[in-house]
CSV table of C-alpha atoms and ligand atoms in Angstrom, one decimal:
chain,number,residue,atom,x,y,z
M,840,UNK,CA,-7.7,10.0,-3.2
M,841,UNK,CA,-4.7,10.3,-5.4
M,842,UNK,CA,-3.1,13.7,-5.4
M,843,UNK,CA,0.3,12.2,-6.0
M,844,UNK,CA,2.0,15.6,-6.2
M,845,UNK,CA,2.0,17.8,-3.1
M,846,UNK,CA,-0.4,20.7,-3.5
M,847,UNK,CA,-0.6,24.1,-1.8
M,848,UNK,CA,-3.2,24.3,1.0
M,849,UNK,CA,-5.4,27.1,2.0
M,850,UNK,CA,-4.9,26.5,5.7
M,851,UNK,CA,-3.7,23.6,7.9
M,852,UNK,CA,-6.5,21.7,9.6
M,853,UNK,CA,-6.0,20.8,13.2
M,854,UNK,CA,-5.6,17.2,14.3
M,855,UNK,CA,-9.1,16.6,15.7
M,856,UNK,CA,-7.7,14.3,18.4
M,857,UNK,CA,-5.8,17.3,19.8
M,858,UNK,CA,-8.6,19.7,19.2
M,859,UNK,CA,-11.1,17.7,21.2
M,860,UNK,CA,-8.9,18.0,24.3
M,861,UNK,CA,-9.2,21.8,24.4
M,862,UNK,CA,-12.7,22.8,23.1
M,863,UNK,CA,-16.2,22.5,24.5
M,864,UNK,CA,-17.8,23.1,21.2
M,865,UNK,CA,-16.8,22.2,17.7
M,866,UNK,CA,-15.1,25.2,16.0
M,867,UNK,CA,-17.2,26.8,13.3
M,868,UNK,CA,-15.2,25.2,10.5
M,869,UNK,CA,-16.5,21.8,11.6
M,870,UNK,CA,-20.1,22.8,12.0
M,871,UNK,CA,-22.2,21.4,9.2
M,872,UNK,CA,-24.9,23.7,7.7
M,873,UNK,CA,-28.2,23.0,9.4
M,874,UNK,CA,-29.9,21.2,6.4
M,875,UNK,CA,-27.0,18.7,6.2
M,876,UNK,CA,-26.7,17.8,9.9
M,877,UNK,CA,-26.9,14.2,10.8
M,878,UNK,CA,-30.2,13.1,12.2
M,879,UNK,CA,-29.1,11.3,15.4
M,880,UNK,CA,-32.2,9.2,15.4
M,881,UNK,CA,-31.2,7.6,12.1
M,882,UNK,CA,-33.1,4.7,10.6
M,883,UNK,CA,-32.1,1.2,11.3
M,884,UNK,CA,-31.6,-0.9,8.1
M,885,UNK,CA,-34.8,-2.8,7.4
M,886,UNK,CA,-34.7,-6.6,7.1
M,887,UNK,CA,-33.2,-8.4,5.4
M,888,UNK,CA,-29.9,-6.9,6.6
M,889,UNK,CA,-27.5,-7.5,3.7
M,890,UNK,CA,-25.2,-10.1,5.2
M,891,UNK,CA,-23.5,-12.5,2.8
M,892,UNK,CA,-21.7,-15.6,3.8
M,893,UNK,CA,-18.7,-15.8,1.4
M,894,UNK,CA,-18.0,-19.4,2.4
M,895,UNK,CA,-21.4,-20.4,0.9
M,896,UNK,CA,-20.7,-19.0,-2.5
M,897,UNK,CA,-20.4,-21.5,-5.3
M,898,UNK,CA,-17.7,-21.2,-8.0
M,899,UNK,CA,-18.2,-17.9,-9.9
M,900,UNK,CA,-20.8,-18.2,-12.6
M,901,UNK,CA,-22.9,-20.8,-10.8
M,902,UNK,CA,-26.2,-19.8,-9.4
M,903,UNK,CA,-27.1,-20.1,-5.7
M,904,UNK,CA,-29.2,-18.4,-3.2
M,905,UNK,CA,-26.2,-16.7,-1.7
M,906,UNK,CA,-25.2,-15.3,-5.2
M,907,UNK,CA,-28.8,-14.0,-5.6
M,908,UNK,CA,-28.6,-12.4,-2.2
M,909,UNK,CA,-25.3,-10.7,-3.0
M,910,UNK,CA,-26.7,-9.3,-6.2
M,911,UNK,CA,-29.8,-8.0,-4.5
M,912,UNK,CA,-27.8,-6.5,-1.6
M,913,UNK,CA,-25.7,-4.6,-4.1
M,914,UNK,CA,-28.7,-3.6,-6.1
M,915,UNK,CA,-30.5,-2.3,-3.0
M,916,UNK,CA,-27.7,-0.9,-1.0
M,917,UNK,CA,-24.5,-0.9,-3.1
M,918,UNK,CA,-22.9,-2.8,-0.2
M,919,UNK,CA,-23.1,-5.9,2.0
M,920,UNK,CA,-21.6,-7.2,5.2
M,921,UNK,CA,-19.3,-10.2,4.4
M,922,UNK,CA,-19.1,-13.0,6.9
M,923,UNK,CA,-17.3,-16.4,6.2
M,924,UNK,CA,-14.6,-14.4,4.5
M,925,UNK,CA,-11.8,-16.5,5.9
M,926,UNK,CA,-10.0,-14.0,8.1
M,927,UNK,CA,-9.8,-15.3,11.6
M,928,UNK,CA,-11.4,-13.2,14.3
M,929,UNK,CA,-8.1,-13.2,16.3
M,930,UNK,CA,-6.3,-11.6,13.3
M,931,UNK,CA,-9.1,-9.0,12.9
M,932,UNK,CA,-8.6,-8.3,16.6
M,933,UNK,CA,-4.9,-7.7,16.0
M,934,UNK,CA,-5.6,-5.3,13.1
M,935,UNK,CA,-8.1,-3.3,15.3
M,936,UNK,CA,-5.5,-3.3,18.1
M,937,UNK,CA,-2.6,-1.9,16.1
M,938,UNK,CA,-5.0,0.7,14.6
M,939,UNK,CA,-6.0,1.9,18.0
M,940,UNK,CA,-2.5,1.7,19.3
M,941,UNK,CA,-1.2,3.9,16.5
M,942,UNK,CA,-3.7,6.6,17.4
M,943,UNK,CA,-2.8,6.4,21.1
M,944,UNK,CA,0.8,7.3,20.4
M,945,UNK,CA,2.0,10.7,21.4
M,946,UNK,CA,1.3,13.4,18.8
M,947,UNK,CA,5.0,13.9,18.0
M,948,UNK,CA,5.3,10.3,17.1
M,949,UNK,CA,2.3,10.3,14.8
M,950,UNK,CA,3.6,13.6,13.2
M,951,UNK,CA,6.6,11.7,11.9
M,952,UNK,CA,4.2,10.4,9.2
M,953,UNK,CA,2.5,13.7,8.6
M,954,UNK,CA,0.8,14.3,5.2
M,955,UNK,CA,2.2,17.8,5.2
M,956,UNK,CA,5.5,18.4,3.4
M,957,UNK,CA,7.6,20.9,5.3
M,958,UNK,CA,4.5,21.6,7.3
M,959,UNK,CA,3.0,23.5,4.3
M,960,UNK,CA,2.2,21.4,1.3
M,961,UNK,CA,-0.3,18.6,1.3
M,962,UNK,CA,0.3,15.1,-0.1
M,963,UNK,CA,-2.2,12.3,-0.1
M,964,UNK,CA,-0.1,9.7,1.8
M,965,UNK,CA,0.5,10.1,5.5
M,966,UNK,CA,-1.2,11.1,8.8
M,967,UNK,CA,-3.4,14.1,9.1
M,968,UNK,CA,-6.6,15.4,7.5
M,969,UNK,CA,-8.0,16.1,4.1
M,970,UNK,CA,-6.7,18.8,2.0
M,971,UNK,CA,-8.3,22.2,2.7
M,972,UNK,CA,-9.0,23.8,-0.6
M,973,UNK,CA,-11.5,26.5,0.4
M,974,UNK,CA,-12.1,28.8,3.4
M,975,UNK,CA,-15.7,27.7,3.2
M,976,UNK,CA,-15.0,24.0,3.4
M,977,UNK,CA,-16.7,22.2,6.3
M,978,UNK,CA,-14.1,20.0,8.0
M,979,UNK,CA,-14.6,16.4,9.0
M,980,UNK,CA,-14.4,15.4,12.6
M,981,UNK,CA,-11.7,12.8,12.0
M,982,UNK,CA,-8.0,12.2,11.5
M,983,UNK,CA,-6.6,9.6,9.2
M,984,UNK,CA,-3.5,7.7,8.0
M,985,UNK,CA,-3.4,7.0,4.3
M,986,UNK,CA,-0.9,4.5,2.9
M,987,UNK,CA,-0.4,3.0,-0.5
M,988,UNK,CA,-0.2,-0.8,0.1
M,989,UNK,CA,-0.2,-2.2,-3.5
M,990,UNK,CA,1.6,-2.6,-5.8
M,991,UNK,CA,4.4,-3.4,-3.4
M,992,UNK,CA,6.8,-1.4,-5.5
M,993,UNK,CA,4.9,1.8,-4.6
M,994,UNK,CA,5.0,1.4,-0.9
M,995,UNK,CA,6.9,4.1,0.9
M,996,UNK,CA,7.8,2.3,4.0
M,997,UNK,CA,9.2,5.4,5.7
M,998,UNK,CA,5.5,6.5,5.9
M,999,UNK,CA,4.4,3.3,7.6
M,1000,UNK,CA,4.3,3.6,11.4
M,1001,UNK,CA,7.2,1.9,13.2
M,1002,UNK,CA,5.0,1.8,16.3
M,1003,UNK,CA,3.4,-0.4,17.4
M,1004,UNK,CA,6.2,-2.6,16.2
M,1005,UNK,CA,3.8,-5.2,14.7
M,1006,UNK,CA,2.0,-2.5,12.6
M,1007,UNK,CA,3.9,-3.1,9.4
M,1008,UNK,CA,3.7,-6.9,9.4
M,1009,UNK,CA,0.1,-6.8,10.3
M,1010,UNK,CA,-0.7,-4.4,7.5
M,1011,UNK,CA,1.2,-6.5,5.0
M,1012,UNK,CA,-0.7,-9.6,6.0
M,1013,UNK,CA,-4.1,-7.8,6.1
M,1014,UNK,CA,-3.4,-6.5,2.6
M,1015,UNK,CA,-2.9,-10.1,1.3
M,1016,UNK,CA,-6.0,-11.4,3.0
M,1017,UNK,CA,-8.2,-8.5,1.9
M,1018,UNK,CA,-7.2,-8.9,-1.7
M,1019,UNK,CA,-8.5,-12.5,-1.6
M,1020,UNK,CA,-11.9,-11.2,-0.5
M,1021,UNK,CA,-12.0,-8.4,-3.0
M,1022,UNK,CA,-11.0,-10.8,-5.8
M,1023,UNK,CA,-13.6,-13.4,-4.9
M,1024,UNK,CA,-16.4,-10.8,-4.9
M,1025,UNK,CA,-15.2,-9.3,-8.1
M,1026,UNK,CA,-15.2,-12.7,-9.8
M,1027,UNK,CA,-18.9,-13.0,-8.9
M,1028,UNK,CA,-19.7,-9.5,-10.0
M,1029,UNK,CA,-18.1,-10.2,-13.4
M,1030,UNK,CA,-20.2,-13.3,-13.9
M,1031,UNK,CA,-23.4,-11.4,-12.9
M,1032,UNK,CA,-22.7,-9.2,-15.9
M,1033,UNK,CA,-21.8,-12.2,-18.2
M,1034,UNK,CA,-18.2,-11.1,-18.4
M,1035,UNK,CA,-15.1,-13.2,-18.1
M,1036,UNK,CA,-14.6,-14.2,-14.5
M,1037,UNK,CA,-11.3,-12.3,-14.1
M,1038,UNK,CA,-12.4,-9.2,-16.0
M,1039,UNK,CA,-12.5,-6.9,-12.9
M,1040,UNK,CA,-9.8,-8.8,-10.9
M,1041,UNK,CA,-7.3,-8.0,-13.7
M,1042,UNK,CA,-8.2,-4.3,-13.3
M,1043,UNK,CA,-7.0,-4.3,-9.7
M,1044,UNK,CA,-3.7,-6.1,-10.4
M,1045,UNK,CA,-0.2,-5.1,-11.6
M,1046,UNK,CA,0.0,-1.3,-11.6
M,1047,UNK,CA,-3.4,-0.8,-10.0
M,1048,UNK,CA,-3.2,1.0,-6.7
M,1049,UNK,CA,-4.7,-0.1,-3.4
M,1050,UNK,CA,-4.8,2.5,-0.6
M,1051,UNK,CA,-5.3,1.7,3.0
M,1052,UNK,CA,-7.0,4.4,5.1
M,1053,UNK,CA,-7.0,4.2,8.9
M,1054,UNK,CA,-9.8,6.6,10.1
M,1055,UNK,CA,-10.0,7.9,13.6
M,1056,UNK,CA,-13.1,9.6,14.9
M,1057,UNK,CA,-12.6,11.2,18.3
M,1058,UNK,CA,-15.7,11.7,20.4
M,1059,UNK,CA,-17.4,15.0,19.7
M,1060,UNK,CA,-19.2,17.2,22.4
M,1061,UNK,CA,-21.9,18.1,19.8
M,1062,UNK,CA,-22.2,15.1,17.5
M,1063,UNK,CA,-25.4,16.4,16.0
M,1064,UNK,CA,-23.5,19.4,14.5
M,1065,UNK,CA,-20.6,17.7,12.8
M,1066,UNK,CA,-19.8,14.8,10.5
M,1067,UNK,CA,-17.0,12.3,11.0
M,1068,UNK,CA,-16.8,12.0,7.3
M,1069,UNK,CA,-19.0,13.9,4.9
M,1070,UNK,CA,-21.3,12.2,2.4
M,1071,UNK,CA,-19.3,10.7,-0.4
M,1072,UNK,CA,-18.9,7.8,-2.7
M,1073,UNK,CA,-15.6,5.9,-3.1
M,1074,UNK,CA,-13.8,6.2,-6.4
M,1075,UNK,CA,-13.0,2.5,-6.4
M,1076,UNK,CA,-13.7,-0.6,-8.3
M,1077,UNK,CA,-14.4,-2.1,-4.9
M,1078,UNK,CA,-13.8,-1.2,-1.3
M,1079,UNK,CA,-13.4,-3.4,1.8
M,1080,UNK,CA,-14.0,-1.8,5.2
M,1081,UNK,CA,-13.2,-3.0,8.6
M,1082,UNK,CA,-15.6,-1.1,10.7
M,1083,UNK,CA,-15.2,-0.6,14.4
M,1084,UNK,CA,-16.8,-3.6,16.1
M,1085,UNK,CA,-17.9,-1.6,19.2
M,1086,UNK,CA,-19.1,1.7,18.0
M,1087,UNK,CA,-21.4,2.4,15.1
M,1088,UNK,CA,-21.1,5.4,12.9
M,1089,UNK,CA,-21.3,4.4,9.3
M,1090,UNK,CA,-24.5,5.4,7.5
M,1091,UNK,CA,-25.6,4.7,3.9
M,1092,UNK,CA,-28.1,6.7,1.9
M,1093,UNK,CA,-31.0,5.2,0.0
M,1094,UNK,CA,-33.7,7.3,-1.7
M,1095,UNK,CA,-32.8,10.3,0.3
M,1096,UNK,CA,-32.9,8.5,3.6
M,1097,UNK,CA,-29.9,7.7,5.8
M,1098,UNK,CA,-29.6,4.2,7.3
M,1099,UNK,CA,-27.3,3.0,10.0
M,1100,UNK,CA,-25.0,0.2,8.9
M,1101,UNK,CA,-25.3,-2.3,11.8
M,1102,UNK,CA,-22.3,-3.9,13.5
M,1103,UNK,CA,-22.0,-7.6,12.8
M,1104,UNK,CA,-19.2,-9.1,14.8
M,1105,UNK,CA,-16.2,-10.0,12.6
M,1106,UNK,CA,-18.0,-9.0,9.4
M,1107,UNK,CA,-16.2,-6.8,6.8
M,1108,UNK,CA,-18.2,-4.4,4.7
M,1109,UNK,CA,-17.8,-4.6,1.0
M,1110,UNK,CA,-19.1,-1.8,-1.3
M,1111,UNK,CA,-18.9,-1.0,-4.9
M,1112,UNK,CA,-17.4,2.3,-5.9
M,1113,UNK,CA,-17.6,4.8,-8.7
M,1114,UNK,CA,-15.2,2.9,-11.1
M,1115,UNK,CA,-17.5,-0.1,-10.8
M,1116,UNK,CA,-20.6,2.0,-11.4
M,1117,UNK,CA,-19.0,3.4,-14.6
M,1118,UNK,CA,-17.5,0.0,-15.8
M,1119,UNK,CA,-20.8,-1.8,-15.3
M,1120,UNK,CA,-22.6,1.1,-17.1
M,1121,UNK,CA,-24.8,1.7,-14.1
M,1122,UNK,CA,-25.7,-1.9,-13.3
M,1123,UNK,CA,-23.9,-1.6,-9.9
M,1124,UNK,CA,-24.2,1.7,-8.1
M,1125,UNK,CA,-21.7,3.4,-5.9
M,1126,UNK,CA,-23.5,4.1,-2.6
M,1127,UNK,CA,-23.4,7.5,-0.9
M,1128,UNK,CA,-22.2,7.0,2.7
M,1129,UNK,CA,-21.0,9.1,5.6
M,1130,UNK,CA,-19.7,8.6,9.2
M,1131,UNK,CA,-21.2,10.3,12.2
M,1132,UNK,CA,-19.6,10.7,15.6
M,1133,UNK,CA,-20.9,10.5,19.2
M,1134,UNK,CA,-20.2,12.2,22.4
M,1135,UNK,CA,-18.8,9.3,24.4
M,1136,UNK,CA,-16.6,7.1,22.4
M,1137,UNK,CA,-13.9,7.3,19.8
M,1138,UNK,CA,-14.3,5.1,16.7
M,1139,UNK,CA,-11.9,3.6,14.1
M,1140,UNK,CA,-12.2,2.0,10.7
M,1141,UNK,CA,-9.7,0.6,8.2
M,1142,UNK,CA,-10.7,1.0,4.6
M,1143,UNK,CA,-9.0,-0.8,1.6
M,1144,UNK,CA,-9.6,1.1,-1.6
M,1145,UNK,CA,-9.1,-0.9,-4.8
M,1146,UNK,CA,-8.5,1.4,-7.7
M,1147,UNK,CA,-7.5,0.6,-11.3
M,1148,UNK,CA,-4.1,1.4,-12.9
M,1149,UNK,CA,-3.9,5.2,-12.7
M,1150,UNK,CA,-3.0,5.3,-16.4
M,1151,UNK,CA,-6.0,3.2,-17.5
M,1152,UNK,CA,-9.1,4.6,-19.1
M,1153,UNK,CA,-12.3,4.3,-17.1
M,1154,UNK,CA,-15.4,3.8,-19.2
M,1155,UNK,CA,-18.4,1.4,-19.5
M,1156,UNK,CA,-17.2,-2.1,-20.5
M,1157,UNK,CA,-17.9,-2.3,-24.3
M,1158,UNK,CA,-19.9,-5.6,-23.8
M,1159,UNK,CA,-22.3,-3.7,-21.6
M,1160,UNK,CA,-23.1,-1.0,-24.1
M,1161,UNK,CA,-25.6,-1.4,-26.9
M,1162,UNK,CA,-28.4,0.5,-28.6
M,1163,UNK,CA,-30.9,-0.4,-25.9
M,1164,UNK,CA,-28.5,0.6,-23.1
M,1165,UNK,CA,-26.1,3.3,-24.5
M,1166,UNK,CA,-23.1,4.4,-22.5
M,1167,UNK,CA,-24.3,6.3,-19.4
M,1168,UNK,CA,-20.9,7.6,-18.3
M,1169,UNK,CA,-18.2,9.6,-20.0
M,1170,UNK,CA,-14.7,8.2,-20.4
M,1171,UNK,CA,-11.9,9.5,-18.1
M,1172,UNK,CA,-8.4,8.4,-17.1
M,1173,UNK,CA,-8.4,6.7,-13.7
M,1174,UNK,CA,-5.8,9.1,-12.3
M,1175,UNK,CA,-7.8,12.2,-13.5
M,1176,UNK,CA,-10.9,10.7,-11.9
M,1177,UNK,CA,-9.1,10.3,-8.6
M,1178,UNK,CA,-7.8,13.9,-8.6
M,1179,UNK,CA,-11.4,15.1,-9.4
M,1180,UNK,CA,-12.8,13.1,-6.5
M,1181,UNK,CA,-10.3,14.5,-4.1
M,1182,UNK,CA,-11.3,18.0,-5.0
M,1183,UNK,CA,-15.0,17.4,-5.0
M,1184,UNK,CA,-14.8,15.6,-1.7
M,1185,UNK,CA,-13.4,18.7,-0.1
M,1186,UNK,CA,-16.2,20.7,-1.7
M,1187,UNK,CA,-18.8,18.2,-0.5
M,1188,UNK,CA,-20.1,17.4,-4.0
M,1189,UNK,CA,-20.2,14.0,-5.9
M,1190,UNK,CA,-17.8,13.6,-8.8
M,1191,UNK,CA,-19.8,10.6,-10.2
M,1192,UNK,CA,-22.7,13.0,-11.0
M,1193,UNK,CA,-20.4,14.9,-13.4
M,1194,UNK,CA,-19.7,11.8,-15.3
M,1195,UNK,CA,-23.2,10.9,-16.2
M,1196,UNK,CA,-24.3,11.4,-19.9
L,2105,LIG,O1,-15.5,4.9,8.9
L,2105,LIG,C1,-16.3,4.3,8.2
L,2105,LIG,O2,-17.0,3.5,8.6
L,2105,LIG,C2,-16.3,4.5,6.7
L,2105,LIG,C3,-15.1,5.3,6.1
L,2105,LIG,C4,-15.3,5.6,4.7
L,2105,LIG,O3,-16.3,5.5,4.1
L,2105,LIG,C5,-14.1,6.0,3.9
L,2105,LIG,O4,-13.0,6.1,4.5
L,2105,LIG,O5,-14.2,6.2,2.7
L,2106,LIG,FE1,-16.0,5.8,1.9
């Protein structure tokens, strides 16, 4: 998620949106080994579906049913669907619209924001695919646009699409609105751990980096053979995802079983990430999730990744470590963690597993 320096690539992946117009079958590089293929008849999430009404939460630190529900949703799934989050459905509709409009632009227009430098070296920001580090890597059936949105000083506006014309303003506004949600949830999480209310909020402020990722999953003629996004955890303190409100595709793993994340109109998905798992010394887990495709419809999502200051050290919060519960994770610099995650994501392994003591 944070290869700041361009890096050499093994080969240049195709834009899947283009590929799909000229192939009947996914090329072999996209075909997932048999044992890892998505089971199309995936399980529905059992009741209670983790839906939390943020407008019902009391001031952080106070107990209430909704706070209990949030804690148990995070314990059970590592995520929940947030409603009552304060973003008007009409604005969410606009966000979805500009995302789709961007992907409808001619390829030459989208390529203006390519994540390839001189067509050869890969950088994290921009439009394209993941870095290809190995010939053996299975590629994801998706395209994406990755942008740094916070801190404002790190925005590279030349990488922000000029079309549709409202794209930039809408992304700026969405960034502000999403931060309110992330901060509210983080205040509650801190209090659940008996920490100062702003403990985690402060970690995503100032030099901390927020990335926005616009994912685009074209339909796939053989959806049972590919993955839109391979199983992974997010490196983040917290993630807020706007999932397509028409087409499902996101799945979460629990005890070795994959469950479909349901579509709840106007809900935003909130999940804890690896940094939160490490900081909380394992109290909150970073859920393994993936995206599947389908043969009929394309799908989009917009993910806001809240990461700590790249120079900060990531380790279990000292207050959460004692003789009874010693540190369960090794210490690492945030930026080194992000670089590791980027590499392991390409390989299809989980970096969080390498941090456990
Ligand atoms: O497309 C989705 O629903 C999820 C995307 C995701 O997990 C990610 O971009 O990290
Ligand atoms: Fe993710």
